[in-house]
JSON list of C-alpha atoms in Angstrom, two decimals:
[
{"chain": "A", "resi": 26, "resn": "UNK", "atom": "CA", "xyz": [58.80, 227.11, 180.07]},
{"chain": "A", "resi": 27, "resn": "UNK", "atom": "CA", "xyz": [57.42, 228.25, 177.23]},
{"chain": "A", "resi": 28, "resn": "UNK", "atom": "CA", "xyz": [59.08, 226.51, 174.07]},
{"chain": "A", "resi": 29, "resn": "UNK", "atom": "CA", "xyz": [58.06, 225.03, 170.42]},
{"chain": "A", "resi": 30, "resn": "UNK", "atom": "CA", "xyz": [59.76, 221.95, 169.90]},
{"chain": "A", "resi": 31, "resn": "UNK", "atom": "CA", "xyz": [60.49, 221.57, 166.40]},
{"chain": "A", "resi": 32, "resn": "UNK", "atom": "CA", "xyz": [61.84, 218.68, 164.52]},
{"chain": "A", "resi": 33, "resn": "UNK", "atom": "CA", "xyz": [64.12, 219.12, 161.96]},
{"chain": "A", "resi": 34, "resn": "UNK", "atom": "CA", "xyz": [63.82, 218.13, 158.41]},
{"chain": "A", "resi": 35, "resn": "UNK", "atom": "CA", "xyz": [67.21, 215.78, 158.64]},
{"chain": "A", "resi": 36, "resn": "UNK", "atom": "CA", "xyz": [65.25, 214.16, 161.36]},
{"chain": "A", "resi": 37, "resn": "UNK", "atom": "CA", "xyz": [62.22, 213.57, 158.99]},
{"chain": "A", "resi": 38, "resn": "UNK", "atom": "CA", "xyz": [64.36, 212.19, 155.90]},
{"chain": "A", "resi": 39, "resn": "UNK", "atom": "CA", "xyz": [65.93, 209.97, 158.15]},
{"chain": "A", "resi": 40, "resn": "UNK", "atom": "CA", "xyz": [63.04, 208.44, 159.46]},
{"chain": "A", "resi": 41, "resn": "UNK", "atom": "CA", "xyz": [61.62, 208.20, 156.59]},
{"chain": "A", "resi": 42, "resn": "UNK", "atom": "CA", "xyz": [64.32, 206.82, 154.78]},
{"chain": "A", "resi": 43, "resn": "UNK", "atom": "CA", "xyz": [64.54, 204.17, 157.29]},
{"chain": "A", "resi": 44, "resn": "UNK", "atom": "CA", "xyz": [60.89, 203.40, 157.25]},
{"chain": "A", "resi": 45, "resn": "UNK", "atom": "CA", "xyz": [61.28, 202.94, 153.36]},
{"chain": "A", "resi": 46, "resn": "UNK", "atom": "CA", "xyz": [64.11, 200.84, 153.53]},
{"chain": "A", "resi": 47, "resn": "UNK", "atom": "CA", "xyz": [62.40, 198.55, 156.21]},
{"chain": "A", "resi": 48, "resn": "UNK", "atom": "CA", "xyz": [59.39, 198.36, 154.25]},
{"chain": "A", "resi": 49, "resn": "UNK", "atom": "CA", "xyz": [61.09, 197.36, 151.32]},
{"chain": "A", "resi": 50, "resn": "UNK", "atom": "CA", "xyz": [62.60, 194.66, 152.88]},
{"chain": "A", "resi": 51, "resn": "UNK", "atom": "CA", "xyz": [59.20, 193.27, 154.44]},
{"chain": "A", "resi": 52, "resn": "UNK", "atom": "CA", "xyz": [57.95, 193.29, 150.84]},
{"chain": "A", "resi": 53, "resn": "UNK", "atom": "CA", "xyz": [60.66, 191.24, 149.44]},
{"chain": "A", "resi": 54, "resn": "UNK", "atom": "CA", "xyz": [60.26, 188.49, 151.97]},
{"chain": "A", "resi": 55, "resn": "UNK", "atom": "CA", "xyz": [56.46, 188.82, 151.79]},
{"chain": "A", "resi": 56, "resn": "UNK", "atom": "CA", "xyz": [56.74, 188.32, 147.62]},
{"chain": "A", "resi": 57, "resn": "UNK", "atom": "CA", "xyz": [59.73, 185.28, 148.06]},
{"chain": "A", "resi": 58, "resn": "UNK", "atom": "CA", "xyz": [57.22, 183.70, 150.49]},
{"chain": "A", "resi": 59, "resn": "UNK", "atom": "CA", "xyz": [53.94, 184.43, 148.06]},
{"chain": "A", "resi": 60, "resn": "UNK", "atom": "CA", "xyz": [55.84, 182.93, 144.91]},
{"chain": "A", "resi": 61, "resn": "UNK", "atom": "CA", "xyz": [55.82, 186.47, 143.55]},
{"chain": "A", "resi": 62, "resn": "UNK", "atom": "CA", "xyz": [59.75, 186.68, 143.14]},
{"chain": "A", "resi": 63, "resn": "UNK", "atom": "CA", "xyz": [60.16, 182.99, 142.36]},
{"chain": "A", "resi": 64, "resn": "UNK", "atom": "CA", "xyz": [60.34, 181.20, 139.17]},
{"chain": "A", "resi": 65, "resn": "UNK", "atom": "CA", "xyz": [63.66, 180.86, 138.15]},
{"chain": "A", "resi": 66, "resn": "UNK", "atom": "CA", "xyz": [67.40, 178.80, 139.60]},
{"chain": "A", "resi": 67, "resn": "UNK", "atom": "CA", "xyz": [68.74, 180.02, 142.56]},
{"chain": "A", "resi": 68, "resn": "UNK", "atom": "CA", "xyz": [72.42, 181.49, 142.67]},
{"chain": "A", "resi": 69, "resn": "UNK", "atom": "CA", "xyz": [74.50, 181.42, 145.69]},
{"chain": "A", "resi": 70, "resn": "UNK", "atom": "CA", "xyz": [77.34, 183.92, 146.05]},
{"chain": "A", "resi": 71, "resn": "UNK", "atom": "CA", "xyz": [80.20, 183.34, 148.14]},
{"chain": "A", "resi": 72, "resn": "UNK", "atom": "CA", "xyz": [80.66, 186.08, 150.63]},
{"chain": "A", "resi": 73, "resn": "UNK", "atom": "CA", "xyz": [83.44, 187.27, 152.80]},
{"chain": "A", "resi": 74, "resn": "UNK", "atom": "CA", "xyz": [83.49, 187.21, 156.08]},
{"chain": "A", "resi": 75, "resn": "UNK", "atom": "CA", "xyz": [81.33, 190.33, 157.55]},
{"chain": "A", "resi": 76, "resn": "UNK", "atom": "CA", "xyz": [83.86, 191.08, 160.06]},
{"chain": "A", "resi": 77, "resn": "UNK", "atom": "CA", "xyz": [87.58, 191.79, 158.50]},
{"chain": "A", "resi": 78, "resn": "UNK", "atom": "CA", "xyz": [90.52, 190.51, 160.63]},
{"chain": "A", "resi": 79, "resn": "UNK", "atom": "CA", "xyz": [91.75, 194.49, 160.88]},
{"chain": "A", "resi": 80, "resn": "UNK", "atom": "CA", "xyz": [88.55, 195.24, 162.38]},
{"chain": "A", "resi": 81, "resn": "UNK", "atom": "CA", "xyz": [88.37, 192.78, 164.80]},
{"chain": "A", "resi": 82, "resn": "UNK", "atom": "CA", "xyz": [91.71, 193.83, 166.04]},
{"chain": "A", "resi": 83, "resn": "UNK", "atom": "CA", "xyz": [90.52, 197.24, 166.37]},
{"chain": "A", "resi": 84, "resn": "UNK", "atom": "CA", "xyz": [87.77, 196.07, 168.52]},
{"chain": "A", "resi": 85, "resn": "UNK", "atom": "CA", "xyz": [90.52, 195.45, 171.08]},
{"chain": "A", "resi": 86, "resn": "UNK", "atom": "CA", "xyz": [92.19, 198.59, 170.78]},
{"chain": "A", "resi": 87, "resn": "UNK", "atom": "CA", "xyz": [94.15, 200.01, 173.86]},
{"chain": "A", "resi": 88, "resn": "UNK", "atom": "CA", "xyz": [93.61, 203.64, 172.99]},
{"chain": "A", "resi": 89, "resn": "UNK", "atom": "CA", "xyz": [92.64, 205.46, 175.59]},
{"chain": "A", "resi": 90, "resn": "UNK", "atom": "CA", "xyz": [89.05, 206.63, 176.24]},
{"chain": "A", "resi": 91, "resn": "UNK", "atom": "CA", "xyz": [87.95, 209.98, 174.94]},
{"chain": "A", "resi": 92, "resn": "UNK", "atom": "CA", "xyz": [87.65, 213.17, 177.35]},
{"chain": "A", "resi": 93, "resn": "UNK", "atom": "CA", "xyz": [84.17, 212.71, 179.20]},
{"chain": "A", "resi": 94, "resn": "UNK", "atom": "CA", "xyz": [83.54, 209.09, 179.22]},
{"chain": "A", "resi": 95, "resn": "UNK", "atom": "CA", "xyz": [83.89, 209.29, 182.87]},
{"chain": "A", "resi": 96, "resn": "UNK", "atom": "CA", "xyz": [80.85, 211.49, 183.14]},
{"chain": "A", "resi": 97, "resn": "UNK", "atom": "CA", "xyz": [78.49, 209.85, 185.38]},
{"chain": "A", "resi": 98, "resn": "UNK", "atom": "CA", "xyz": [75.05, 211.44, 185.81]},
{"chain": "A", "resi": 99, "resn": "UNK", "atom": "CA", "xyz": [73.84, 209.30, 188.92]},
{"chain": "A", "resi": 100, "resn": "UNK", "atom": "CA", "xyz": [77.11, 210.42, 190.99]},
{"chain": "A", "resi": 101, "resn": "UNK", "atom": "CA", "xyz": [75.88, 213.97, 189.62]},
{"chain": "A", "resi": 102, "resn": "UNK", "atom": "CA", "xyz": [72.62, 213.80, 190.91]},
{"chain": "A", "resi": 103, "resn": "UNK", "atom": "CA", "xyz": [73.46, 212.16, 194.40]},
{"chain": "A", "resi": 104, "resn": "UNK", "atom": "CA", "xyz": [75.46, 214.98, 194.98]},
{"chain": "A", "resi": 105, "resn": "UNK", "atom": "CA", "xyz": [73.60, 218.29, 193.58]},
{"chain": "A", "resi": 106, "resn": "UNK", "atom": "CA", "xyz": [69.80, 217.56, 193.24]},
{"chain": "A", "resi": 107, "resn": "UNK", "atom": "CA", "xyz": [69.55, 218.09, 196.86]},
{"chain": "A", "resi": 108, "resn": "UNK", "atom": "CA", "xyz": [69.91, 221.85, 195.88]},
{"chain": "A", "resi": 109, "resn": "UNK", "atom": "CA", "xyz": [67.50, 221.99, 193.49]},
{"chain": "A", "resi": 110, "resn": "UNK", "atom": "CA", "xyz": [64.33, 223.11, 193.81]},
{"chain": "A", "resi": 111, "resn": "UNK", "atom": "CA", "xyz": [60.33, 223.52, 192.31]},
{"chain": "A", "resi": 112, "resn": "UNK", "atom": "CA", "xyz": [59.41, 227.23, 192.28]},
{"chain": "A", "resi": 113, "resn": "UNK", "atom": "CA", "xyz": [55.73, 228.18, 192.18]},
{"chain": "A", "resi": 114, "resn": "UNK", "atom": "CA", "xyz": [54.57, 231.32, 191.73]},
{"chain": "A", "resi": 115, "resn": "UNK", "atom": "CA", "xyz": [51.17, 232.76, 191.93]},
{"chain": "A", "resi": 116, "resn": "UNK", "atom": "CA", "xyz": [49.29, 236.03, 190.00]},
{"chain": "A", "resi": 117, "resn": "UNK", "atom": "CA", "xyz": [46.09, 236.37, 191.57]},
{"chain": "A", "resi": 118, "resn": "UNK", "atom": "CA", "xyz": [43.77, 238.31, 189.18]},
{"chain": "A", "resi": 119, "resn": "UNK", "atom": "CA", "xyz": [46.41, 238.00, 186.08]},
{"chain": "A", "resi": 120, "resn": "UNK", "atom": "CA", "xyz": [46.24, 236.14, 183.27]},
{"chain": "A", "resi": 121, "resn": "UNK", "atom": "CA", "xyz": [42.93, 236.14, 181.77]},
{"chain": "A", "resi": 122, "resn": "UNK", "atom": "CA", "xyz": [40.93, 236.81, 184.83]},
{"chain": "A", "resi": 123, "resn": "UNK", "atom": "CA", "xyz": [42.32, 233.56, 186.35]},
{"chain": "A", "resi": 124, "resn": "UNK", "atom": "CA", "xyz": [41.45, 233.93, 190.25]},
{"chain": "A", "resi": 125, "resn": "UNK", "atom": "CA", "xyz": [45.11, 232.27, 191.32]},
{"chain": "A", "resi": 126, "resn": "UNK", "atom": "CA", "xyz": [47.00, 232.05, 188.18]},
{"chain": "A", "resi": 127, "resn": "UNK", "atom": "CA", "xyz": [50.08, 230.03, 188.96]},
{"chain": "A", "resi": 128, "resn": "UNK", "atom": "CA", "xyz": [53.68, 229.62, 186.91]},
{"chain": "A", "resi": 129, "resn": "UNK", "atom": "CA", "xyz": [55.77, 226.48, 187.82]},
{"chain": "A", "resi": 130, "resn": "UNK", "atom": "CA", "xyz": [59.49, 226.56, 187.28]},
{"chain": "A", "resi": 131, "resn": "UNK", "atom": "CA", "xyz": [62.41, 224.89, 188.87]},
{"chain": "A", "resi": 132, "resn": "UNK", "atom": "CA", "xyz": [65.84, 226.86, 190.31]},
{"chain": "A", "resi": 133, "resn": "UNK", "atom": "CA", "xyz": [68.95, 225.87, 192.41]},
{"chain": "A", "resi": 134, "resn": "UNK", "atom": "CA", "xyz": [69.72, 227.12, 195.99]},
{"chain": "A", "resi": 135, "resn": "UNK", "atom": "CA", "xyz": [73.49, 229.19, 195.60]},
{"chain": "A", "resi": 136, "resn": "UNK", "atom": "CA", "xyz": [74.23, 230.61, 198.69]},
{"chain": "A", "resi": 137, "resn": "UNK", "atom": "CA", "xyz": [73.65, 229.32, 202.04]},
{"chain": "A", "resi": 138, "resn": "UNK", "atom": "CA", "xyz": [72.23, 232.61, 203.31]},
{"chain": "A", "resi": 139, "resn": "UNK", "atom": "CA", "xyz": [68.75, 231.34, 201.47]},
{"chain": "A", "resi": 140, "resn": "UNK", "atom": "CA", "xyz": [69.60, 232.72, 197.47]},
{"chain": "A", "resi": 141, "resn": "UNK", "atom": "CA", "xyz": [68.03, 230.76, 194.80]},
{"chain": "A", "resi": 142, "resn": "UNK", "atom": "CA", "xyz": [68.44, 231.57, 191.19]},
{"chain": "A", "resi": 143, "resn": "UNK", "atom": "CA", "xyz": [65.81, 231.19, 188.45]},
{"chain": "A", "resi": 144, "resn": "UNK", "atom": "CA", "xyz": [64.35, 232.51, 184.90]},
{"chain": "A", "resi": 145, "resn": "UNK", "atom": "CA", "xyz": [62.90, 235.98, 185.44]},
{"chain": "A", "resi": 146, "resn": "UNK", "atom": "CA", "xyz": [59.63, 234.79, 183.61]},
{"chain": "A", "resi": 147, "resn": "UNK", "atom": "CA", "xyz": [58.93, 232.17, 186.47]},
{"chain": "A", "resi": 148, "resn": "UNK", "atom": "CA", "xyz": [58.39, 234.57, 189.01]},
{"chain": "A", "resi": 149, "resn": "UNK", "atom": "CA", "xyz": [57.27, 237.55, 187.13]},
{"chain": "A", "resi": 150, "resn": "UNK", "atom": "CA", "xyz": [54.46, 238.84, 184.64]},
{"chain": "A", "resi": 151, "resn": "UNK", "atom": "CA", "xyz": [57.40, 239.30, 181.70]},
{"chain": "A", "resi": 152, "resn": "UNK", "atom": "CA", "xyz": [56.71, 237.31, 178.81]},
{"chain": "A", "resi": 153, "resn": "UNK", "atom": "CA", "xyz": [53.11, 236.99, 179.17]},
{"chain": "A", "resi": 154, "resn": "UNK", "atom": "CA", "xyz": [50.91, 237.96, 176.51]},
{"chain": "A", "resi": 155, "resn": "UNK", "atom": "CA", "xyz": [48.49, 239.31, 178.90]},
{"chain": "A", "resi": 156, "resn": "UNK", "atom": "CA", "xyz": [50.74, 241.40, 180.72]},
{"chain": "A", "resi": 157, "resn": "UNK", "atom": "CA", "xyz": [50.93, 245.28, 181.04]},
{"chain": "A", "resi": 158, "resn": "UNK", "atom": "CA", "xyz": [53.81, 246.82, 179.72]},
{"chain": "A", "resi": 159, "resn": "UNK", "atom": "CA", "xyz": [55.09, 247.04, 183.32]},
{"chain": "A", "resi": 160, "resn": "UNK", "atom": "CA", "xyz": [56.50, 244.07, 184.49]},
{"chain": "A", "resi": 161, "resn": "UNK", "atom": "CA", "xyz": [55.37, 242.93, 187.80]},
{"chain": "A", "resi": 162, "resn": "UNK", "atom": "CA", "xyz": [56.59, 240.32, 190.98]},
{"chain": "A", "resi": 163, "resn": "UNK", "atom": "CA", "xyz": [54.26, 237.60, 191.33]},
{"chain": "A", "resi": 164, "resn": "UNK", "atom": "CA", "xyz": [52.27, 238.35, 194.66]},
{"chain": "A", "resi": 165, "resn": "UNK", "atom": "CA", "xyz": [53.34, 235.15, 196.49]},
{"chain": "A", "resi": 166, "resn": "UNK", "atom": "CA", "xyz": [56.40, 232.34, 195.43]},
{"chain": "A", "resi": 167, "resn": "UNK", "atom": "CA", "xyz": [56.80, 228.88, 197.07]},
{"chain": "A", "resi": 168, "resn": "UNK", "atom": "CA", "xyz": [60.24, 227.05, 196.84]},
{"chain": "A", "resi": 169, "resn": "UNK", "atom": "CA", "xyz": [59.48, 223.46, 197.28]},
{"chain": "A", "resi": 170, "resn": "UNK", "atom": "CA", "xyz": [62.57, 221.46, 198.23]},
{"chain": "A", "resi": 171, "resn": "UNK", "atom": "CA", "xyz": [63.30, 218.03, 197.20]},
{"chain": "A", "resi": 172, "resn": "UNK", "atom": "CA", "xyz": [61.94, 216.62, 200.49]},
{"chain": "A", "resi": 173, "resn": "UNK", "atom": "CA", "xyz": [58.86, 218.05, 199.44]},
{"chain": "A", "resi": 174, "resn": "UNK", "atom": "CA", "xyz": [58.97, 220.90, 202.21]},
{"chain": "A", "resi": 175, "resn": "UNK", "atom": "CA", "xyz": [57.57, 224.48, 200.68]},
{"chain": "A", "resi": 176, "resn": "UNK", "atom": "CA", "xyz": [58.65, 227.63, 202.39]},
{"chain": "A", "resi": 177, "resn": "UNK", "atom": "CA", "xyz": [57.66, 231.11, 201.23]},
{"chain": "A", "resi": 178, "resn": "UNK", "atom": "CA", "xyz": [60.29, 232.91, 199.18]},
{"chain": "A", "resi": 179, "resn": "UNK", "atom": "CA", "xyz": [60.86, 236.84, 198.41]},
{"chain": "A", "resi": 180, "resn": "UNK", "atom": "CA", "xyz": [61.43, 238.01, 194.96]},
{"chain": "A", "resi": 181, "resn": "UNK", "atom": "CA", "xyz": [64.96, 240.04, 195.39]},
{"chain": "A", "resi": 182, "resn": "UNK", "atom": "CA", "xyz": [65.41, 241.18, 191.84]},
{"chain": "A", "resi": 183, "resn": "UNK", "atom": "CA", "xyz": [65.06, 239.77, 188.46]},
{"chain": "A", "resi": 184, "resn": "UNK", "atom": "CA", "xyz": [67.42, 241.06, 184.76]},
{"chain": "A", "resi": 185, "resn": "UNK", "atom": "CA", "xyz": [64.92, 240.65, 181.58]},
{"chain": "A", "resi": 186, "resn": "UNK", "atom": "CA", "xyz": [67.59, 240.89, 179.06]},
{"chain": "A", "resi": 187, "resn": "UNK", "atom": "CA", "xyz": [69.36, 237.43, 180.38]},
{"chain": "A", "resi": 188, "resn": "UNK", "atom": "CA", "xyz": [65.85, 236.21, 181.70]},
{"chain": "A", "resi": 189, "resn": "UNK", "atom": "CA", "xyz": [67.67, 235.68, 185.06]},
{"chain": "A", "resi": 190, "resn": "UNK", "atom": "CA", "xyz": [65.70, 236.28, 188.49]},
{"chain": "A", "resi": 191, "resn": "UNK", "atom": "CA", "xyz": [66.49, 236.02, 191.81]},
{"chain": "A", "resi": 192, "resn": "UNK", "atom": "CA", "xyz": [64.75, 234.41, 194.93]},
{"chain": "A", "resi": 193, "resn": "UNK", "atom": "CA", "xyz": [65.86, 234.38, 198.89]},
{"chain": "A", "resi": 194, "resn": "UNK", "atom": "CA", "xyz": [64.45, 232.10, 201.32]},
{"chain": "A", "resi": 195, "resn": "UNK", "atom": "CA", "xyz": [65.00, 231.98, 205.20]},
{"chain": "A", "resi": 196, "resn": "UNK", "atom": "CA", "xyz": [67.85, 230.02, 206.01]},
{"chain": "A", "resi": 197, "resn": "UNK", "atom": "CA", "xyz": [66.44, 228.98, 209.13]},
{"chain": "A", "resi": 198, "resn": "UNK", "atom": "CA", "xyz": [63.03, 227.46, 207.36]},
{"chain": "A", "resi": 199, "resn": "UNK", "atom": "CA", "xyz": [65.32, 224.78, 205.65]},
{"chain": "A", "resi": 200, "resn": "UNK", "atom": "CA", "xyz": [68.60, 223.11, 205.92]},
{"chain": "A", "resi": 201, "resn": "UNK", "atom": "CA", "xyz": [70.37, 224.41, 202.62]},
{"chain": "A", "resi": 202, "resn": "UNK", "atom": "CA", "xyz": [72.65, 222.84, 199.99]},
{"chain": "A", "resi": 203, "resn": "UNK", "atom": "CA", "xyz": [73.80, 225.20, 198.15]},
{"chain": "A", "resi": 204, "resn": "UNK", "atom": "CA", "xyz": [75.04, 224.13, 194.01]},
{"chain": "A", "resi": 205, "resn": "UNK", "atom": "CA", "xyz": [78.36, 225.79, 193.18]},
{"chain": "A", "resi": 206, "resn": "UNK", "atom": "CA", "xyz": [78.17, 227.82, 190.10]},
{"chain": "A", "resi": 207, "resn": "UNK", "atom": "CA", "xyz": [80.83, 226.96, 187.16]},
{"chain": "A", "resi": 208, "resn": "UNK", "atom": "CA", "xyz": [82.72, 228.73, 184.56]},
{"chain": "A", "resi": 209, "resn": "UNK", "atom": "CA", "xyz": [80.30, 229.00, 181.41]},
{"chain": "A", "resi": 210, "resn": "UNK", "atom": "CA", "xyz": [83.23, 230.20, 179.45]},
{"chain": "A", "resi": 211, "resn": "UNK", "atom": "CA", "xyz": [84.96, 226.87, 179.37]},
{"chain": "A", "resi": 212, "resn": "UNK", "atom": "CA", "xyz": [81.70, 224.67, 178.35]},
{"chain": "A", "resi": 213, "resn": "UNK", "atom": "CA", "xyz": [83.06, 222.97, 174.77]},
{"chain": "A", "resi": 214, "resn": "UNK", "atom": "CA", "xyz": [81.10, 221.63, 172.25]},
{"chain": "A", "resi": 215, "resn": "UNK", "atom": "CA", "xyz": [80.34, 217.65, 172.47]},
{"chain": "A", "resi": 216, "resn": "UNK", "atom": "CA", "xyz": [80.81, 217.68, 176.32]},
{"chain": "A", "resi": 217, "resn": "UNK", "atom": "CA", "xyz": [78.37, 215.51, 178.30]},
{"chain": "A", "resi": 218, "resn": "UNK", "atom": "CA", "xyz": [75.80, 217.22, 180.12]},
{"chain": "A", "resi": 219, "resn": "UNK", "atom": "CA", "xyz": [72.71, 216.62, 182.88]},
{"chain": "A", "resi": 220, "resn": "UNK", "atom": "CA", "xyz": [69.88, 219.12, 183.71]},
{"chain": "A", "resi": 221, "resn": "UNK", "atom": "CA", "xyz": [68.09, 218.70, 186.55]},
{"chain": "A", "resi": 222, "resn": "UNK", "atom": "CA", "xyz": [64.73, 220.04, 187.55]},
{"chain": "A", "resi": 223, "resn": "UNK", "atom": "CA", "xyz": [60.94, 219.90, 187.49]},
{"chain": "A", "resi": 224, "resn": "UNK", "atom": "CA", "xyz": [59.25, 219.28, 183.77]},
{"chain": "A", "resi": 225, "resn": "UNK", "atom": "CA", "xyz": [55.68, 219.48, 183.86]},
{"chain": "A", "resi": 226, "resn": "UNK", "atom": "CA", "xyz": [55.54, 219.07, 187.61]},
{"chain": "A", "resi": 227, "resn": "UNK", "atom": "CA", "xyz": [57.70, 216.46, 188.12]},
{"chain": "A", "resi": 228, "resn": "UNK", "atom": "CA", "xyz": [60.14, 217.45, 190.42]},
{"chain": "A", "resi": 229, "resn": "UNK", "atom": "CA", "xyz": [63.87, 215.76, 190.71]},
{"chain": "A", "resi": 230, "resn": "UNK", "atom": "CA", "xyz": [63.64, 214.83, 187.15]},
{"chain": "A", "resi": 231, "resn": "UNK", "atom": "CA", "xyz": [67.27, 214.15, 185.27]},
{"chain": "A", "resi": 232, "resn": "UNK", "atom": "CA", "xyz": [68.15, 214.37, 181.65]},
{"chain": "A", "resi": 233, "resn": "UNK", "atom": "CA", "xyz": [71.20, 213.83, 180.03]},
{"chain": "A", "resi": 234, "resn": "UNK", "atom": "CA", "xyz": [72.83, 214.87, 176.83]},
{"chain": "A", "resi": 235, "resn": "UNK", "atom": "CA", "xyz": [76.03, 217.10, 175.03]},
{"chain": "A", "resi": 236, "resn": "UNK", "atom": "CA", "xyz": [76.41, 220.73, 174.64]},
{"chain": "A", "resi": 237, "resn": "UNK", "atom": "CA", "xyz": [75.22, 220.91, 171.12]},
{"chain": "A", "resi": 238, "resn": "UNK", "atom": "CA", "xyz": [76.45, 224.31, 170.59]},
{"chain": "A", "resi": 239, "resn": "UNK", "atom": "CA", "xyz": [78.05, 227.40, 172.02]},
{"chain": "A", "resi": 240, "resn": "UNK", "atom": "CA", "xyz": [77.63, 231.39, 171.79]},
{"chain": "A", "resi": 241, "resn": "UNK", "atom": "CA", "xyz": [74.10, 231.18, 170.61]},
{"chain": "A", "resi": 242, "resn": "UNK", "atom": "CA", "xyz": [71.86, 233.74, 170.23]},
{"chain": "A", "resi": 243, "resn": "UNK", "atom": "CA", "xyz": [68.16, 232.68, 171.04]},
{"chain": "A", "resi": 244, "resn": "UNK", "atom": "CA", "xyz": [64.94, 233.94, 171.22]},
{"chain": "A", "resi": 245, "resn": "UNK", "atom": "CA", "xyz": [63.71, 235.66, 174.37]},
{"chain": "A", "resi": 246, "resn": "UNK", "atom": "CA", "xyz": [60.83, 235.38, 176.37]},
{"chain": "A", "resi": 247, "resn": "UNK", "atom": "CA", "xyz": [61.06, 238.25, 178.33]},
{"chain": "A", "resi": 248, "resn": "UNK", "atom": "CA", "xyz": [62.51, 241.34, 176.24]},
{"chain": "A", "resi": 249, "resn": "UNK", "atom": "CA", "xyz": [62.91, 242.29, 172.63]},
{"chain": "A", "resi": 250, "resn": "UNK", "atom": "CA", "xyz": [65.85, 241.16, 172.58]},
{"chain": "A", "resi": 251, "resn": "UNK", "atom": "CA", "xyz": [67.54, 237.92, 171.88]},
{"chain": "A", "resi": 252, "resn": "UNK", "atom": "CA", "xyz": [69.50, 236.29, 175.07]},
{"chain": "A", "resi": 253, "resn": "UNK", "atom": "CA", "xyz": [73.56, 236.00, 173.64]},
{"chain": "A", "resi": 254, "resn": "UNK", "atom": "CA", "xyz": [75.68, 233.50, 174.45]},
{"chain": "A", "resi": 255, "resn": "UNK", "atom": "CA", "xyz": [73.39, 230.71, 175.47]},
{"chain": "A", "resi": 256, "resn": "UNK", "atom": "CA", "xyz": [74.64, 226.87, 175.66]},
{"chain": "A", "resi": 257, "resn": "UNK", "atom": "CA", "xyz": [72.52, 224.80, 173.48]},
{"chain": "A", "resi": 258, "resn": "UNK", "atom": "CA", "xyz": [71.99, 221.26, 174.60]},
{"chain": "A", "resi": 259, "resn": "UNK", "atom": "CA", "xyz": [70.26, 218.06, 172.91]},
{"chain": "A", "resi": 260, "resn": "UNK", "atom": "CA", "xyz": [69.44, 217.01, 176.84]},
{"chain": "A", "resi": 261, "resn": "UNK", "atom": "CA", "xyz": [65.27, 217.17, 177.05]},
{"chain": "A", "resi": 262, "resn": "UNK", "atom": "CA", "xyz": [64.38, 220.84, 178.47]},
{"chain": "A", "resi": 263, "resn": "UNK", "atom": "CA", "xyz": [60.64, 220.68, 178.89]},
{"chain": "A", "resi": 264, "resn": "UNK", "atom": "CA", "xyz": [58.16, 223.10, 180.31]},
{"chain": "A", "resi": 265, "resn": "UNK", "atom": "CA", "xyz": [59.14, 223.39, 183.68]},
{"chain": "A", "resi": 266, "resn": "UNK", "atom": "CA", "xyz": [62.69, 222.97, 183.67]},
{"chain": "A", "resi": 267, "resn": "UNK", "atom": "CA", "xyz": [63.12, 226.63, 183.40]},
{"chain": "A", "resi": 268, "resn": "UNK", "atom": "CA", "xyz": [65.18, 227.87, 186.09]},
{"chain": "A", "resi": 269, "resn": "UNK", "atom": "CA", "xyz": [66.98, 224.98, 186.73]},
{"chain": "A", "resi": 270, "resn": "UNK", "atom": "CA", "xyz": [70.92, 224.20, 186.37]},
{"chain": "A", "resi": 271, "resn": "UNK", "atom": "CA", "xyz": [72.86, 222.57, 183.78]},
{"chain": "A", "resi": 272, "resn": "UNK", "atom": "CA", "xyz": [76.09, 220.61, 185.00]}
]
C-alpha cells in the first residue's frame, strides 16, 4: 500500500510535554539528592486522600457497559481469517525495466464461485509513476491462502475511481470460505474494528482500532479524483494491507 504516514502536531506536542515534565521531575530529584535545593527548613503539608469517597463509589458502579465493549478480535480472527488471502501480481518488463516487477497486497473471498475482492492498484499498473496512460492488468496473479497454498487467479476487472479490483480463482483448486459483506452505511464513529491482511508480506496479520471518522474524501492512488465516502480508522494499515477487509 503506497501510503505516507504523518505524525500530527498534537502528537508531537503531547510527546514533548510529557518528556519535559518527566525531565523536570528527574532534575528536581537529582538536585535534591545533590544538595542544590537544600539548605532550608522542611515543611510538611497535610494532604487529603488521593481518591475521594465518591470516586471510590464510582469505581464500583453498576452501570451497563457501553456498546462495543463485547468486541472480540480473537473471535473475528478465528471466524474470518480463513477467507482473507495474500495476492501477488507480476508485471514482467514493467516498472523501471525490472524483469519481474511484483506487487503484493491482500484480498478476501466473497463468493463460493471463487471471486476475490482487492484494490485495483494491487492487480494493475494504475498508480505507477512509470506506467503509461493506458492501465493494464498484471500478467500473472497468484492468490495465497492462509495454509500457504497458492493458486493462479484471473483478473475479472477493476474500477479506478473506487480503487476496487476483482479476481477469480478456480473453486476446484482450493476450499473457499467466503467473507460476508457488511453494510458500510451503518458504520458509526467510535465503533471498534479489526483489519486482517498481509502488511509487509506478513500474511494473516491482525490489527485493531476504532472508526475515527466516516464520509472522508481521500487522495486516490488510481485516478485524478478523490475516493469519496471512505471510512477512516486508527487501526494500523501498512503497505501490503491494500485490498484486505475491515471488520
